[in-house]
CSV table of C-alpha atoms and ligand atoms in Angstrom, one decimal:
chain,number,residue,atom,x,y,z
A,80,MET,CA,17.7,8.1,0.1
A,81,ILE,CA,19.5,9.8,2.9
A,82,SER,CA,23.0,8.1,3.8
A,83,THR,CA,22.0,7.3,7.3
A,84,LEU,CA,18.6,5.8,6.6
A,85,LEU,CA,20.2,2.2,6.8
A,86,GLY,CA,22.7,2.9,9.1
A,87,GLY,CA,25.6,2.8,6.7
A,88,LEU,CA,24.5,-0.3,4.7
A,89,SER,CA,24.1,0.2,1.1
A,90,ALA,CA,20.7,-0.5,-0.6
A,91,ASP,CA,22.0,-3.4,-2.0
A,92,GLU,CA,23.5,-4.8,1.0
A,93,PHE,CA,20.1,-4.1,3.0
A,94,LEU,CA,18.1,-6.1,0.1
A,95,ARG,CA,20.7,-9.0,0.2
A,96,ASP,CA,21.0,-9.3,4.1
A,97,TYR,CA,18.0,-8.0,5.6
A,98,TRP,CA,14.8,-7.4,3.4
A,99,GLN,CA,12.4,-10.4,3.9
A,100,ARG,CA,15.1,-12.1,6.3
A,101,LYS,CA,16.0,-10.5,9.6
A,102,PRO,CA,15.3,-7.2,11.9
A,103,LEU,CA,17.5,-4.3,11.5
A,104,LEU,CA,17.7,-1.6,14.4
A,105,VAL,CA,19.3,1.7,13.0
A,106,ARG,CA,19.9,4.3,15.4
A,107,GLY,CA,19.7,8.0,13.9
A,108,ALA,CA,18.2,7.0,10.6
A,109,LEU,CA,16.4,10.0,10.2
A,110,PRO,CA,18.9,12.6,12.2
A,111,GLY,CA,16.6,15.2,13.8
A,112,PHE,CA,13.5,13.7,12.5
A,113,SER,CA,10.5,14.8,15.0
A,114,GLY,CA,7.6,13.5,12.9
A,115,VAL,CA,5.4,14.7,10.2
A,116,PHE,CA,2.0,15.6,12.3
A,117,SER,CA,1.6,16.9,15.6
A,118,LYS,CA,-0.3,14.9,18.2
A,119,THR,CA,-3.4,17.4,17.5
A,120,GLN,CA,-2.9,16.8,13.6
A,121,LEU,CA,-3.1,13.3,14.0
A,122,LEU,CA,-6.1,13.0,16.3
A,123,ASP,CA,-7.7,15.3,13.7
A,124,LEU,CA,-7.2,12.9,10.9
A,125,ALA,CA,-8.9,10.2,13.0
A,126,THR,CA,-12.1,12.3,13.0
A,127,ARG,CA,-12.2,12.4,8.9
A,128,ASP,CA,-14.6,9.8,7.1
A,129,ASP,CA,-11.8,9.6,4.0
A,130,VAL,CA,-9.3,8.5,6.6
A,131,GLU,CA,-9.0,4.9,7.8
A,132,SER,CA,-8.2,5.1,11.6
A,133,ARG,CA,-8.5,3.0,14.5
A,134,ARG,CA,-8.3,3.3,18.2
A,135,VAL,CA,-6.9,0.3,20.8
A,136,TRP,CA,-6.7,0.2,24.4
A,137,ASN,CA,-6.5,-2.5,27.2
A,138,ALA,CA,-9.5,-2.5,29.6
A,139,ASP,CA,-8.6,-4.6,32.7
A,140,GLY,CA,-6.6,-7.2,30.7
A,141,GLU,CA,-9.0,-7.3,27.8
A,142,TRP,CA,-8.0,-5.6,24.3
A,143,GLN,CA,-10.4,-3.1,22.6
A,144,LEU,CA,-10.5,-1.9,19.2
A,145,GLU,CA,-12.9,0.9,17.9
A,146,ARG,CA,-12.7,1.9,14.2
A,147,GLY,CA,-12.8,5.3,13.3
A,148,PRO,CA,-14.0,8.0,11.9
A,149,PHE,CA,-14.1,9.6,15.7
A,150,ALA,CA,-16.7,12.0,16.4
A,151,ASN,CA,-14.0,14.1,18.4
A,152,ARG,CA,-10.3,13.7,19.2
A,153,THR,CA,-10.6,13.8,23.0
A,154,TRP,CA,-11.6,10.6,25.0
A,155,ARG,CA,-12.2,10.4,28.8
A,156,GLN,CA,-10.0,7.3,28.9
A,157,LYS,CA,-8.6,5.7,32.0
A,158,GLY,CA,-5.2,4.2,31.1
A,159,PRO,CA,-3.2,3.8,28.2
A,160,TRP,CA,-4.4,4.0,24.4
A,161,THR,CA,-3.2,4.2,20.8
A,162,VAL,CA,-4.6,5.9,17.9
A,163,LEU,CA,-3.6,4.3,14.7
A,164,VAL,CA,-4.2,6.6,10.9
A,165,SER,CA,-3.3,4.4,7.9
A,166,GLY,CA,-2.9,5.8,4.5
A,167,THR,CA,-1.4,9.0,5.5
A,168,ASN,CA,0.8,9.2,2.5
A,169,LEU,CA,-2.4,9.7,0.5
A,170,ILE,CA,-3.4,13.0,2.1
A,171,SER,CA,0.0,14.7,3.3
A,172,ASP,CA,2.9,15.7,1.0
A,173,ASP,CA,5.3,15.3,4.0
A,174,ALA,CA,4.4,11.8,4.7
A,175,ASP,CA,4.5,10.8,1.0
A,176,ALA,CA,7.9,12.4,0.9
A,177,LEU,CA,8.9,10.2,4.0
A,178,LEU,CA,7.4,7.2,2.2
A,179,ARG,CA,9.4,7.8,-1.0
A,180,GLN,CA,12.8,7.9,1.1
A,181,PHE,CA,12.3,3.9,0.5
A,182,ASP,CA,12.3,4.3,-3.3
A,183,PHE,CA,15.0,1.4,-3.2
A,184,ILE,CA,12.0,-0.7,-2.9
A,185,PRO,CA,9.8,-1.0,-6.2
A,186,GLN,CA,6.8,1.2,-5.9
A,187,ALA,CA,4.7,-1.9,-6.8
A,188,ARG,CA,5.8,-3.1,-3.2
A,189,LEU,CA,5.3,-0.3,-1.3
A,190,ASP,CA,1.9,0.1,0.6
A,191,ASP,CA,1.3,3.0,2.8
A,192,LEU,CA,2.6,5.1,5.9
A,193,MET,CA,0.6,4.6,9.2
A,194,VAL,CA,1.1,6.8,11.6
A,195,SER,CA,0.5,6.0,15.4
A,196,PHE,CA,0.0,8.3,18.7
A,197,ALA,CA,0.0,6.4,22.1
A,198,THR,CA,-0.1,7.6,25.5
A,199,ASP,CA,2.4,6.6,28.1
A,200,GLY,CA,2.2,2.6,28.2
A,201,GLY,CA,0.0,2.1,25.0
A,202,GLY,CA,0.7,-0.1,22.3
A,203,VAL,CA,-1.3,-2.6,20.2
A,204,GLY,CA,-0.1,-5.5,22.0
A,205,PRO,CA,2.5,-8.5,21.2
A,206,HIS,CA,1.6,-9.3,17.3
A,207,PHE,CA,2.9,-10.1,14.1
A,208,ASP,CA,2.4,-8.2,10.8
A,209,ASN,CA,2.4,-10.1,7.3
A,210,TYR,CA,4.4,-7.5,5.6
A,211,ASP,CA,7.8,-5.9,5.8
A,212,VAL,CA,7.9,-2.7,7.9
A,213,PHE,CA,10.0,-0.1,8.7
A,214,LEU,CA,9.2,1.5,12.1
A,215,ILE,CA,10.5,5.2,12.5
A,216,GLN,CA,10.0,6.6,15.7
A,217,GLY,CA,8.4,10.3,15.8
A,218,ILE,CA,8.1,12.2,19.0
A,219,GLY,CA,8.7,10.6,22.2
A,220,GLN,CA,10.1,7.1,23.1
A,221,ARG,CA,9.2,3.4,22.7
A,222,ARG,CA,10.3,0.2,24.0
A,223,TRP,CA,10.3,-2.5,21.3
A,224,SER,CA,10.6,-6.2,22.2
A,225,ILE,CA,11.0,-8.6,19.3
A,226,GLY,CA,11.4,-12.4,18.9
A,227,ALA,CA,11.9,-15.0,16.1
A,228,GLN,CA,9.5,-17.4,17.6
A,229,ARG,CA,7.8,-19.7,15.2
A,230,ASP,CA,4.9,-20.2,17.3
A,231,LEU,CA,2.5,-17.6,15.7
A,232,THR,CA,-0.7,-18.7,17.7
A,233,VAL,CA,-2.9,-15.9,18.3
A,234,ILE,CA,-5.4,-15.2,21.1
A,235,GLU,CA,-8.9,-16.4,19.7
A,236,GLY,CA,-11.8,-14.1,19.7
A,237,ALA,CA,-9.7,-11.1,20.4
A,238,PRO,CA,-10.5,-8.0,18.4
A,239,LEU,CA,-7.0,-7.7,17.5
A,240,ARG,CA,-4.7,-10.5,16.0
A,241,LEU,CA,-2.3,-11.0,19.2
A,242,LEU,CA,0.0,-13.5,20.2
A,243,LYS,CA,-0.7,-16.0,22.8
A,244,ASP,CA,2.5,-16.7,23.7
A,245,PHE,CA,5.1,-13.9,23.1
A,246,ARG,CA,8.4,-14.7,24.1
A,247,PRO,CA,10.6,-11.9,23.1
A,248,SER,CA,14.4,-12.0,22.6
A,249,ARG,CA,15.5,-8.7,22.3
A,250,GLU,CA,14.5,-5.3,23.4
A,251,TRP,CA,15.4,-1.8,22.8
A,252,ILE,CA,14.3,1.9,23.6
A,253,VAL,CA,13.9,3.6,20.6
A,254,GLU,CA,14.3,7.7,20.1
A,255,PRO,CA,13.1,10.2,17.5
A,256,GLY,CA,14.7,9.4,14.1
A,257,ASP,CA,15.6,5.6,15.1
A,258,LEU,CA,14.4,2.8,12.8
A,259,LEU,CA,13.3,-0.8,13.3
A,260,TYR,CA,12.9,-2.7,10.3
A,261,LEU,CA,11.0,-6.2,10.5
A,262,PRO,CA,10.6,-8.7,8.2
A,263,PRO,CA,7.1,-10.6,7.5
A,264,GLN,CA,5.9,-12.4,10.5
A,265,TYR,CA,8.4,-11.3,13.2
A,266,ALA,CA,6.7,-11.0,16.5
A,267,HIS,CA,7.0,-7.6,18.4
A,268,ASP,CA,5.4,-5.5,20.7
A,269,GLY,CA,5.9,-1.5,20.8
A,270,VAL,CA,5.0,0.0,24.1
A,271,ALA,CA,5.2,3.8,24.6
A,272,ILE,CA,7.3,5.4,27.2
A,273,GLY,CA,5.7,8.8,27.7
A,274,GLU,CA,3.5,10.0,24.8
A,275,CYS,CA,5.1,9.0,21.5
A,276,MET,CA,4.3,8.7,17.7
A,277,THR,CA,5.4,6.0,15.4
A,278,TYR,CA,5.7,6.1,11.7
A,279,SER,CA,5.3,2.5,9.8
A,280,VAL,CA,6.2,2.4,6.3
A,281,GLY,CA,4.5,-1.0,5.1
A,282,PHE,CA,4.8,-3.3,2.3
A,283,ARG,CA,1.8,-5.5,2.3
A,284,THR,CA,1.7,-8.2,-0.5
A,285,ALA,CA,-1.4,-9.8,-1.6
A,286,THR,CA,-1.7,-13.5,-0.8
A,287,ASN,CA,-1.7,-15.9,-3.6
A,288,GLN,CA,-5.5,-16.6,-3.3
A,289,GLU,CA,-6.1,-13.0,-3.5
A,290,LEU,CA,-3.9,-12.5,-6.5
A,291,ALA,CA,-5.6,-15.6,-8.1
A,292,GLU,CA,-9.1,-14.3,-7.6
A,293,ALA,CA,-8.2,-10.8,-8.8
A,294,PHE,CA,-6.8,-12.3,-12.0
A,295,LEU,CA,-9.7,-14.5,-12.6
A,296,GLY,CA,-11.8,-11.1,-12.5
A,297,TYR,CA,-9.4,-9.4,-14.9
A,298,LEU,CA,-9.5,-12.4,-17.4
A,299,GLN,CA,-13.3,-12.6,-17.1
A,300,GLU,CA,-13.2,-9.0,-18.5
A,301,SER,CA,-10.6,-9.6,-21.4
A,302,VAL,CA,-11.7,-12.9,-22.5
A,303,SER,CA,-13.0,-13.4,-26.0
A,304,LEU,CA,-14.1,-16.4,-27.4
A,305,ASN,CA,-16.0,-17.0,-30.4
A,306,GLY,CA,-18.5,-19.6,-31.4
A,307,ARG,CA,-21.1,-21.1,-29.3
A,308,TYR,CA,-21.7,-24.8,-28.0
A,309,ALA,CA,-23.3,-27.0,-30.8
A,310,ASP,CA,-24.1,-30.7,-31.0
A,311,PRO,CA,-25.3,-32.1,-34.5
A,312,GLY,CA,-25.4,-35.6,-34.5
A,313,LEU,CA,-26.6,-35.8,-30.9
A,314,LYS,CA,-27.3,-39.0,-29.8
A,315,ARG,CA,-30.3,-40.2,-27.7
A,316,PRO,CA,-29.1,-40.4,-24.0
A,317,LYS,CA,-30.1,-43.6,-22.0
A,318,ASN,CA,-31.1,-41.2,-19.2
A,319,SER,CA,-31.9,-37.8,-20.2
A,320,ALA,CA,-30.9,-36.3,-16.8
A,321,GLU,CA,-27.3,-37.3,-17.0
A,322,ILE,CA,-24.4,-34.7,-18.4
A,323,SER,CA,-23.0,-36.6,-21.4
A,324,SER,CA,-19.2,-37.1,-21.8
A,325,GLU,CA,-19.1,-35.4,-25.3
A,326,MET,CA,-20.8,-32.2,-23.8
A,327,ILE,CA,-17.9,-32.3,-21.2
A,328,GLU,CA,-15.3,-32.8,-23.8
A,329,GLN,CA,-16.5,-30.3,-26.1
A,330,VAL,CA,-16.8,-27.6,-23.1
A,331,ALA,CA,-13.1,-28.4,-21.8
A,332,ALA,CA,-12.0,-28.0,-25.7
A,333,THR,CA,-13.4,-24.4,-25.5
A,334,LEU,CA,-12.3,-23.6,-21.9
A,335,SER,CA,-8.7,-24.5,-23.0
A,336,ARG,CA,-8.9,-21.7,-25.6
A,337,ILE,CA,-8.7,-19.3,-22.7
A,338,SER,CA,-5.1,-18.5,-22.8
A,339,TRP,CA,-2.7,-16.2,-21.0
A,340,ASN,CA,1.0,-15.1,-21.2
A,341,LYS,CA,3.5,-13.1,-19.2
A,342,GLN,CA,2.0,-10.2,-21.0
A,343,THR,CA,-1.6,-10.7,-19.8
A,344,VAL,CA,0.1,-11.2,-16.6
A,345,ALA,CA,2.0,-7.9,-16.8
A,346,ASN,CA,-1.3,-6.1,-17.8
A,347,PHE,CA,-3.2,-7.6,-14.9
A,348,LEU,CA,-0.4,-6.7,-12.3
A,349,GLY,CA,-0.2,-3.1,-13.9
A,350,THR,CA,-4.0,-2.4,-13.4
A,351,TYR,CA,-4.3,-4.5,-10.2
A,352,LEU,CA,-1.4,-2.6,-8.6
A,353,SER,CA,-2.2,0.8,-9.6
A,354,GLU,CA,-6.1,0.6,-8.9
A,355,PRO,CA,-7.0,3.2,-6.0
A,356,LYS,CA,-7.9,1.2,-2.9
A,357,PRO,CA,-11.4,1.3,-2.3
A,358,HIS,CA,-11.6,4.5,0.1
A,359,VAL,CA,-9.7,6.7,-2.4
A,360,PHE,CA,-11.3,9.2,-4.6
A,361,PHE,CA,-10.0,11.8,-6.9
A,362,ASP,CA,-10.9,15.3,-6.8
A,363,PRO,CA,-11.4,16.7,-10.1
A,364,PRO,CA,-10.9,20.5,-10.2
A,365,GLU,CA,-14.8,22.4,-9.8
A,366,SER,CA,-14.0,24.6,-12.7
A,367,PRO,CA,-11.1,23.4,-14.7
A,368,MET,CA,-8.6,26.0,-16.5
A,369,SER,CA,-9.2,26.2,-20.1
A,370,GLU,CA,-6.8,24.1,-22.0
A,371,ARG,CA,-4.7,27.3,-22.9
A,372,LYS,CA,-4.0,28.4,-19.4
A,373,PHE,CA,-3.2,25.0,-18.4
A,374,ALA,CA,-0.6,24.8,-21.3
A,375,SER,CA,0.8,28.2,-19.9
A,376,ALA,CA,0.7,26.8,-16.3
A,377,VAL,CA,2.6,23.9,-17.2
A,378,ALA,CA,5.0,25.8,-19.6
A,379,ARG,CA,5.8,27.9,-16.5
A,380,ARG,CA,6.1,25.1,-13.5
A,381,GLY,CA,6.1,21.6,-15.4
A,382,PHE,CA,3.5,18.9,-14.4
A,383,ARG,CA,3.0,16.8,-11.0
A,384,LEU,CA,1.0,13.8,-10.3
A,385,ASP,CA,-1.7,14.0,-7.5
A,386,ILE,CA,-0.6,12.5,-4.5
A,387,LYS,CA,-3.2,9.9,-4.6
A,388,THR,CA,-2.0,8.9,-8.3
A,389,GLN,CA,-0.2,5.5,-9.1
A,390,LEU,CA,1.6,5.8,-12.4
A,391,LEU,CA,3.5,2.2,-12.9
A,392,PHE,CA,4.9,0.8,-16.3
A,393,ARG,CA,6.1,-2.3,-18.1
A,394,GLY,CA,7.8,-1.9,-21.3
A,395,ASN,CA,5.9,0.5,-23.4
A,396,ARG,CA,2.6,0.0,-21.5
A,397,PHE,CA,1.8,2.5,-18.7
A,398,PHE,CA,-0.8,1.9,-16.0
A,399,LEU,CA,-2.6,4.9,-14.5
A,400,ASN,CA,-4.9,4.5,-11.3
A,401,GLY,CA,-6.3,1.1,-12.7
A,402,GLU,CA,-6.4,1.9,-16.3
A,403,SER,CA,-3.6,0.9,-18.9
A,404,PHE,CA,-2.4,2.5,-22.1
A,405,ASP,CA,0.1,2.1,-24.6
A,406,ALA,CA,2.4,5.3,-24.9
A,407,PRO,CA,3.7,6.6,-28.0
A,408,LEU,CA,7.7,6.4,-28.5
A,409,GLU,CA,7.8,10.2,-28.3
A,410,GLN,CA,6.1,10.0,-24.5
A,411,ARG,CA,7.9,7.2,-23.4
A,412,ALA,CA,10.9,8.7,-21.6
A,413,ALA,CA,9.1,11.6,-20.0
A,414,LEU,CA,6.2,9.3,-18.7
A,415,LYS,CA,8.8,7.0,-17.3
A,416,LEU,CA,10.6,9.8,-15.5
A,417,LEU,CA,7.1,11.1,-14.4
A,418,ALA,CA,6.2,7.7,-12.8
A,419,HIS,CA,9.9,7.7,-10.8
A,420,ASP,CA,9.9,11.4,-9.9
A,421,ARG,CA,6.0,12.2,-9.8
A,422,HIS,CA,6.5,15.5,-11.4
A,423,LEU,CA,8.1,16.6,-14.8
A,424,ALA,CA,9.8,19.6,-15.8
A,425,ALA,CA,8.2,22.0,-18.2
A,426,ASN,CA,10.8,21.5,-21.1
A,427,ALA,CA,10.1,17.6,-21.1
A,428,VAL,CA,6.5,18.2,-21.7
A,429,ASN,CA,5.9,18.0,-25.4
A,430,PRO,CA,2.6,19.0,-27.2
A,431,THR,CA,1.0,15.3,-27.1
A,432,LEU,CA,1.8,14.9,-23.4
A,433,LEU,CA,0.4,18.3,-22.6
A,434,CYS,CA,-2.7,16.9,-24.3
A,435,ALA,CA,-2.8,13.8,-22.1
A,436,PHE,CA,-1.9,15.7,-19.0
A,437,TYR,CA,-4.9,18.0,-19.4
A,438,ASP,CA,-7.2,14.8,-19.3
A,439,TRP,CA,-5.6,13.9,-16.1
A,440,TYR,CA,-5.8,17.2,-14.7
A,441,CYS,CA,-9.7,17.3,-15.7
A,442,SER,CA,-9.8,14.0,-13.9
A,443,GLY,CA,-8.0,15.0,-10.5
A,444,PHE,CA,-5.2,12.8,-11.5
A,445,GLY,CA,-2.4,15.4,-11.6
A,446,ALA,CA,-2.0,19.5,-11.9
A,447,PRO,CA,0.6,22.1,-12.9
A,448,ALA,CA,3.4,21.6,-10.5
B,112,SIN,C1,2.3,1.1,16.5
B,112,SIN,O1,2.6,2.2,15.8
B,112,SIN,O2,1.8,1.5,17.7
B,112,SIN,C2,2.0,-0.4,15.9
B,112,SIN,C3,2.9,-0.6,15.0
B,112,SIN,C4,3.3,-2.0,14.7
B,112,SIN,O3,3.6,-2.5,15.8
B,112,SIN,O4,3.3,-2.5,13.6
B,113,CO,CO1,3.0,-4.7,14.0
């Protein structure tokens, strides 16, 4: 983390006083920052079908939303507009590097880097997000208005979640390299002054309902109960259409054998959080180099994870793009380093790791650095 990022606060101080609690504006958080993408590069991304993009504008007081990919990057549009591109960290090393400046937050909480381009007066309207966000100004200026309002009623029927009654209490004009941190559900509205680009480092969390549904899905795959329903000594029912108490009791006893503990939850979280998003696909090499050639490339340059790979761990269990495995003792330290740094120096790659990395390479999960 660069020292200016949090305006003189240490990561610990930021986490204690601001994270999930209150906004923070940092002037010159990234000195000299002019963005990762040019306007043209960003609008080009919005034409790609492997990238999630949206365009937002306001026509005569009505908000409009169109989802990409867009056929081309020019619009004959009267009035201001914004194009937003999500998940740019999955396709650009520089975008990924910007996201990783926020390494003082666990990777399990990190979501993506969204980038927007707006023409003069453009914005997505007053709204709130359900996640923590660091809004970093790229080129141009933006006027941010924010408010700690409790009333988060949204305009019904609008294509975007917009606040019915936005009451800002603070306002700033941000310049390139400035950063605004907002906790979840903090009302805000950013309006471009001239052409501007904004980089949003977002930390979306799952709702409890999403977590519960995903956990039940996970349990379904891992549950294993022996035996079968049986009823020797069955009594003749009064009414054969009625489900008996004996049946209910026996099934309840069977279901109570489904159990889980913190280890189950850890394994669930690891696979769930490292699972690639639905539109993420890996590109295995078309004609992979031989294992020998791979070994000599890694011996020269080390190994790096693909930009889309998620490698998390808990204790000795590792989670790689939705799959889990227990690492033998001699691999653990190196794998933990790789999970953090995303690359591993040649001298840290032992022969058993080399073998695993070759498989990863053939799946497109990593490559010689
Ligand atoms: C934007 O970049 O235009 C919008 C970001 C936000 O308000 O969350
Ligand atoms: Co927002």
